[in-house]
Short mmCIF file of C-alpha atoms in Angstrom, two decimals:
data_model
loop_
_atom_site.label_atom_id
_atom_site.label_comp_id
_atom_site.label_asym_id
_atom_site.label_seq_id
_atom_site.Cartn_x
_atom_site.Cartn_y
_atom_site.Cartn_z
CA ALA A 1 -42.81 -4.32 3.02
CA GLU A 2 -39.75 -6.56 2.75
CA VAL A 3 -36.59 -6.94 4.83
CA SER A 4 -33.10 -8.00 3.66
CA LYS A 5 -30.56 -10.17 5.46
CA THR A 6 -28.56 -7.02 6.35
CA GLY A 7 -31.58 -5.28 7.86
CA ASP A 8 -32.51 -3.06 4.95
CA VAL A 9 -36.24 -2.33 4.67
CA ASN A 10 -38.26 -1.60 1.52
CA VAL A 11 -41.66 0.05 1.80
CA SER A 12 -41.50 2.23 -1.29
CA ARG A 13 -41.28 0.00 -4.38
CA MET A 14 -42.27 -3.67 -4.67
CA SER A 15 -41.57 -3.99 -8.44
CA LYS A 16 -40.66 -1.92 -11.46
CA GLU A 17 -44.32 -1.16 -12.10
CA ARG A 18 -45.44 -0.81 -8.45
CA LEU A 19 -44.19 2.43 -6.88
CA THR A 20 -45.92 3.48 -3.69
CA GLY A 21 -43.35 5.99 -2.43
CA PRO A 22 -41.91 6.33 1.09
CA GLY A 23 -44.11 9.17 2.37
CA GLY A 24 -42.76 10.30 5.75
CA PHE A 25 -41.16 6.92 6.45
CA ILE A 26 -37.61 8.09 5.79
CA ASP A 27 -37.82 11.20 8.00
CA ILE A 28 -39.33 9.24 10.90
CA SER A 29 -37.05 6.20 10.70
CA GLN A 30 -33.87 8.33 10.43
CA SER A 31 -34.61 10.52 13.42
CA THR A 32 -35.39 8.08 16.24
CA GLY A 33 -33.09 6.19 18.53
CA SER A 34 -35.09 2.97 18.69
CA ILE A 35 -37.12 1.48 15.84
CA CYS A 36 -39.51 -1.46 15.83
CA PHE A 37 -40.58 -2.58 12.33
CA MET A 38 -43.74 -4.67 12.60
CA CYS A 39 -45.12 -6.89 9.85
CA THR A 40 -46.34 -10.41 9.16
CA PHE A 41 -43.68 -12.95 8.28
CA THR A 42 -45.21 -13.82 4.89
CA ALA A 43 -47.90 -12.25 2.70
CA LYS A 44 -50.75 -13.18 0.38
CA GLY A 45 -52.61 -16.04 1.99
CA LEU A 46 -51.17 -16.23 5.52
CA GLU A 47 -53.52 -17.99 7.98
CA VAL A 48 -52.84 -18.42 11.68
CA SER A 49 -54.72 -19.71 14.73
CA PHE A 50 -54.27 -19.05 18.43
CA ASP A 51 -54.51 -21.18 21.56
CA SER A 52 -55.72 -18.51 23.95
CA ASP A 53 -56.36 -20.66 26.99
CA GLU A 54 -55.35 -19.02 30.26
CA ASP A 55 -53.49 -22.03 31.64
CA ASP A 56 -49.67 -22.32 31.66
CA ASN A 57 -49.61 -23.93 28.19
CA GLY A 58 -52.10 -21.51 26.67
CA GLY A 59 -51.12 -18.47 24.63
CA SER A 60 -49.51 -19.82 21.49
CA ILE A 61 -49.75 -19.46 17.73
CA SER A 62 -50.02 -22.03 14.94
CA ILE A 63 -49.20 -21.34 11.29
CA VAL A 64 -52.20 -22.92 9.47
CA LYS A 65 -51.10 -21.75 6.00
CA ASP A 66 -48.18 -19.60 4.99
CA GLY A 67 -48.41 -16.79 2.50
CA LYS A 68 -47.09 -17.13 -1.01
CA VAL A 69 -44.73 -14.15 -0.67
CA LYS A 70 -41.67 -14.26 1.56
CA LYS A 71 -40.88 -10.96 3.22
CA PHE A 72 -37.41 -11.73 4.60
CA VAL A 73 -35.27 -11.84 1.48
CA ASN A 74 -31.60 -11.73 0.46
CA GLU A 75 -31.92 -8.27 -1.07
CA VAL A 76 -34.79 -5.80 -1.13
CA TYR A 77 -35.99 -4.33 -4.40
CA GLU A 78 -35.36 -0.80 -3.12
CA ILE A 79 -33.72 0.41 0.08
CA THR A 80 -35.98 2.74 2.04
CA PHE A 81 -34.17 2.11 5.31
CA SER A 82 -30.52 1.05 5.59
CA GLY A 83 -29.56 -1.42 8.31
CA ALA A 84 -25.88 -0.63 7.99
CA GLU A 85 -26.51 3.11 8.28
CA ALA A 86 -28.71 2.54 11.34
CA VAL A 87 -25.85 0.66 13.04
CA ARG A 88 -23.43 3.49 12.15
CA ARG A 89 -25.79 5.98 13.79
CA GLY A 90 -26.17 3.84 16.89
CA GLN A 91 -29.89 3.14 16.43
CA LYS A 92 -31.55 0.13 18.08
CA VAL A 93 -33.48 -1.73 15.36
CA TYR A 94 -35.97 -4.57 15.86
CA TYR A 95 -38.08 -6.49 13.34
CA ILE A 96 -41.18 -7.90 15.01
CA THR A 97 -43.50 -10.47 13.40
CA GLU A 98 -46.27 -12.74 14.60
CA ARG A 99 -43.85 -15.66 14.97
CA CYS A 100 -40.42 -14.24 15.86
CA VAL A 101 -38.31 -11.16 16.52
CA PHE A 102 -35.03 -10.12 14.92
CA ARG A 103 -32.57 -7.31 15.67
CA LYS A 104 -29.82 -5.57 13.74
CA THR A 105 -26.57 -4.88 15.53
CA ALA A 106 -22.91 -4.24 14.75
CA ALA A 107 -22.04 -7.72 16.05
CA HIS A 108 -23.34 -9.49 12.91
CA ASP A 109 -23.59 -8.76 9.21
CA VAL A 110 -27.00 -10.44 9.05
CA LEU A 111 -30.08 -10.19 11.26
CA GLU A 112 -30.10 -11.96 14.62
CA LEU A 113 -33.06 -14.02 15.76
CA ILE A 114 -33.69 -13.20 19.45
CA GLU A 115 -37.26 -14.35 20.15
CA ILE A 116 -39.64 -17.01 18.83
CA ALA A 117 -43.36 -17.42 19.48
CA PRO A 118 -44.68 -20.38 21.47
CA GLY A 119 -46.07 -23.00 19.11
CA VAL A 120 -43.78 -22.03 16.21
CA ASP A 121 -41.38 -24.56 14.66
CA LEU A 122 -38.02 -22.86 14.07
CA GLU A 123 -37.02 -24.93 11.00
CA LYS A 124 -40.42 -25.17 9.32
CA ASP A 125 -42.12 -21.90 10.19
CA VAL A 126 -39.15 -19.53 10.37
CA LEU A 127 -35.99 -20.69 8.58
CA GLY A 128 -38.04 -22.49 5.89
CA GLN A 129 -39.88 -19.26 5.04
CA MET A 130 -36.79 -17.05 4.62
CA GLU A 131 -34.36 -16.57 1.74
CA PHE A 132 -31.36 -16.33 4.12
CA VAL A 133 -30.15 -17.88 7.34
CA PRO A 134 -30.09 -15.44 10.27
CA VAL A 135 -27.76 -15.60 13.24
CA ILE A 136 -29.51 -17.55 16.02
CA SER A 137 -28.94 -15.90 19.39
CA GLN A 138 -27.43 -18.13 22.04
CA ASP A 139 -30.17 -16.84 24.36
CA VAL A 140 -33.28 -17.08 22.19
CA LYS A 141 -36.30 -16.20 24.29
CA ILE A 142 -39.88 -17.39 23.99
CA MET A 143 -42.21 -14.49 23.21
CA ASP A 144 -44.58 -13.58 26.07
CA ARG A 145 -47.61 -15.92 25.92
CA ARG A 146 -49.87 -13.02 26.85
CA PHE A 147 -49.42 -11.69 23.30
CA PHE A 148 -51.48 -14.61 22.01
CA ARG A 149 -54.25 -14.72 24.59
CA ASP A 150 -57.62 -13.01 24.27
CA GLU A 151 -57.26 -11.09 27.51
CA LYS A 152 -55.58 -8.00 29.03
CA MET A 153 -51.86 -8.39 29.39
CA ASN A 154 -51.60 -6.57 32.75
CA VAL A 155 -48.18 -5.19 31.89
CA ASP A 156 -45.99 -4.40 34.88
CA LEU A 157 -45.90 -0.65 34.50
CA LEU A 158 -44.08 -0.17 37.83
CA GLY A 159 -40.97 -1.73 36.37
CA SER A 160 -41.01 0.60 33.39
CA LEU A 161 -41.30 3.69 35.65
CA THR A 162 -38.46 2.40 37.83
CA GLU A 163 -36.23 2.24 34.79
CA ARG A 164 -36.99 5.89 34.05
CA CYS A 165 -35.66 7.06 37.40
CA THR A 166 -31.93 7.64 38.05
CA TYR A 167 -30.86 8.41 41.60
CA HIS A 168 -27.54 10.22 42.30
CA ASP A 169 -26.67 9.32 45.88
CA ASP A 170 -23.84 11.85 46.31
CA ASP A 171 -26.14 14.77 45.37
CA HIS A 172 -29.30 13.18 46.79
CA LEU A 173 -30.90 13.93 43.42
CA LEU A 174 -33.48 11.93 41.43
CA PHE A 175 -33.81 12.41 37.65
CA ILE A 176 -37.11 11.25 36.13
CA ASP A 177 -37.49 10.75 32.35
CA LEU A 178 -41.20 10.71 31.47
CA PHE A 179 -40.77 10.20 27.73
CA GLY A 180 -43.47 7.81 26.49
CA VAL A 181 -45.56 7.91 29.70
CA SER A 182 -49.24 8.38 28.82
CA LEU A 183 -51.85 9.05 31.49
CA GLN A 184 -55.35 8.76 29.98
CA ASN A 185 -57.63 8.41 33.01
CA SER A 186 -57.76 8.62 36.81
CA GLU A 187 -56.57 5.02 37.18
CA ASP A 188 -53.41 5.88 35.22
CA ILE A 189 -52.77 8.81 37.54
CA ASP A 190 -53.28 6.60 40.60
CA TRP A 191 -50.79 4.08 39.16
CA PHE A 192 -48.27 6.83 38.46
CA SER A 193 -48.60 8.29 41.97
CA ARG A 194 -48.34 4.91 43.70
CA SER A 195 -45.40 3.80 41.59
CA LEU A 196 -43.41 7.00 42.15
CA ASP A 197 -44.22 6.89 45.85
CA HIS A 198 -42.88 3.31 45.94
CA ILE A 199 -39.63 4.49 44.33
CA LEU A 200 -39.25 7.56 46.59
CA GLN A 201 -40.02 5.96 49.96
CA PRO A 202 -36.70 4.12 50.51
CA ILE A 203 -34.75 7.13 49.23
CA THR A 204 -36.37 9.72 51.48
CA LYS A 205 -36.59 7.36 54.44
CA ASN A 206 -32.78 7.06 54.52
CA LYS A 207 -31.73 10.60 53.63
CA GLY A 208 -34.78 12.83 53.85
CA PRO A 209 -36.53 14.86 51.14
CA VAL A 210 -34.87 14.61 47.73
CA ASP A 211 -34.21 17.07 44.90
CA ILE A 212 -36.09 16.16 41.75
CA ILE A 213 -35.43 16.94 38.08
CA ALA A 214 -38.19 15.73 35.72
CA SER A 215 -38.16 15.76 31.91
CA TYR A 216 -41.64 16.00 30.38
CA ASP A 217 -40.55 15.65 26.74
CA GLY A 218 -42.75 12.94 25.19
CA PHE A 219 -45.13 12.88 28.17
CA ASP A 220 -48.85 12.75 27.45
CA LEU A 221 -51.66 13.77 29.81
CA ARG A 222 -55.23 13.61 28.55
CA SER A 223 -57.04 16.96 28.50
CA GLY A 224 -59.15 17.51 31.58
CA LEU A 225 -56.90 15.56 33.96
CA GLU A 226 -54.50 18.45 34.78
CA GLU A 227 -56.14 19.18 38.15
CA SER A 228 -56.06 15.52 39.27
CA TYR A 229 -52.48 15.12 38.14
CA ALA A 230 -51.41 18.31 39.94
CA ASN A 231 -53.09 17.14 43.17
CA ALA A 232 -51.30 13.81 42.99
CA LEU A 233 -47.96 15.59 42.49
CA LYS A 234 -48.70 17.98 45.36
CA ASP A 235 -49.12 15.03 47.72
CA LEU A 236 -45.80 13.51 46.59
CA GLU A 237 -44.06 16.89 46.91
CA GLN A 238 -45.22 17.39 50.48
CA ARG A 239 -43.98 13.96 51.55
CA HIS A 240 -40.83 13.43 49.48
CA TYR A 241 -39.57 16.49 47.59
CA LYS A 242 -36.97 18.98 48.82
CA SER A 243 -37.08 20.85 45.50
CA VAL A 244 -38.29 20.09 41.97
CA LYS A 245 -37.48 21.33 38.48
CA ARG A 246 -39.67 20.23 35.59
CA TYR A 247 -38.65 20.78 31.98
CA SER A 248 -40.16 20.27 28.53
CA GLY A 249 -39.22 21.25 25.01
CA SER A 250 -42.89 21.26 23.97
CA ALA A 251 -44.45 24.71 24.10
CA PHE A 252 -47.89 23.13 24.24
CA ARG A 253 -46.96 20.97 27.23
CA GLN A 254 -45.42 23.94 28.95
CA SER A 255 -48.55 26.07 28.55
CA LEU A 256 -50.81 23.16 29.60
CA LEU A 257 -49.02 22.28 32.81
CA ARG A 258 -47.00 25.31 33.86
CA LYS A 259 -49.71 26.78 36.11
CA LYS A 260 -50.58 23.38 37.61
CA SER A 261 -47.15 21.81 37.97
CA SER A 262 -44.55 24.60 37.67
CA ILE A 263 -43.20 23.16 34.43
CA GLU A 264 -40.39 25.13 32.81
CA PRO A 265 -38.90 25.18 29.30
CA TRP A 266 -35.46 23.78 28.61
CA ASN A 267 -32.84 26.56 28.63
CA ALA A 268 -29.61 25.15 27.37
CA ASN A 269 -27.54 28.20 28.33
CA ALA A 270 -28.96 28.32 31.86
CA MET A 271 -28.39 24.62 32.34
CA PHE A 272 -24.78 24.92 31.07
CA ARG A 273 -24.11 27.75 33.54
CA SER A 274 -25.58 25.70 36.38
CA PHE A 275 -23.13 22.86 35.64
CA ASP A 276 -20.16 25.16 34.92
CA GLU A 277 -19.36 25.66 38.58
CA ASN A 278 -15.99 27.40 38.09
CA SER A 279 -17.31 29.59 35.24
CA ASN A 280 -14.48 28.72 32.89
CA GLY A 281 -16.76 28.01 29.91
CA VAL A 282 -16.04 24.27 30.02
CA VAL A 283 -18.10 21.60 31.75
CA SER A 284 -15.86 18.82 33.06
CA PRO A 285 -16.99 15.24 33.75
CA GLU A 286 -16.56 15.94 37.47
CA GLU A 287 -19.01 18.88 37.23
CA LEU A 288 -21.63 16.70 35.60
CA LEU A 289 -21.61 14.21 38.45
#
């Protein structure tokens, strides 16, 4: 793959004679709100080493030998993904490599460098291995050192769940978006239950049991864990919920969890009628609040 200065990506043709084709790349990349392209910074001969010590200075990367082929070029041989079109559609686009991270936004015509790996020299290892000069963010961050250590990262999942919850104080209503949440074992279920309990406690302590709306689109629960998950939810419901509506556009997810967790399919007409309080066929901003 190769990336141009304007954020175009080529994965389909590397030369006149070498045609690999895009496969499903175009369909997938055009239909998602956030995209992370991941690749090495150079190709053919790249060698790196890691300082994986667990002390404060550990967790860094060194470029031992760069590849012969530069991947970040002025123009790609063929456009399989358009950076300009992605900006027009409002997509969030990131380009992640072993030594730095770029993003494509409407603010700049060229890619913007937003993160650099610890141990990497900006001039020698990044700018010196590109065919163009990117915009350097005024707030360039150092990539998390845990990426480069030979150990578990211990990601703060509580923070990610908190960001998925939106509380409406006037209606005493909590909306939970579970897209991307994957529960694969009993420990994951325990984490989910504890984290949601932590979020709900201050809400229900001040105003009593809360109404819940949960979206299960993109949610993944490993087969065989339905009973454990339902029991965890039952405990939360008894202590914090006034009412709960669970929705999913996935027929499989509906059939898997409906009996255990009262999950319901999305019904656009029914939801519109529930918001259209004065039944005039128009939902005003005030009715959505």
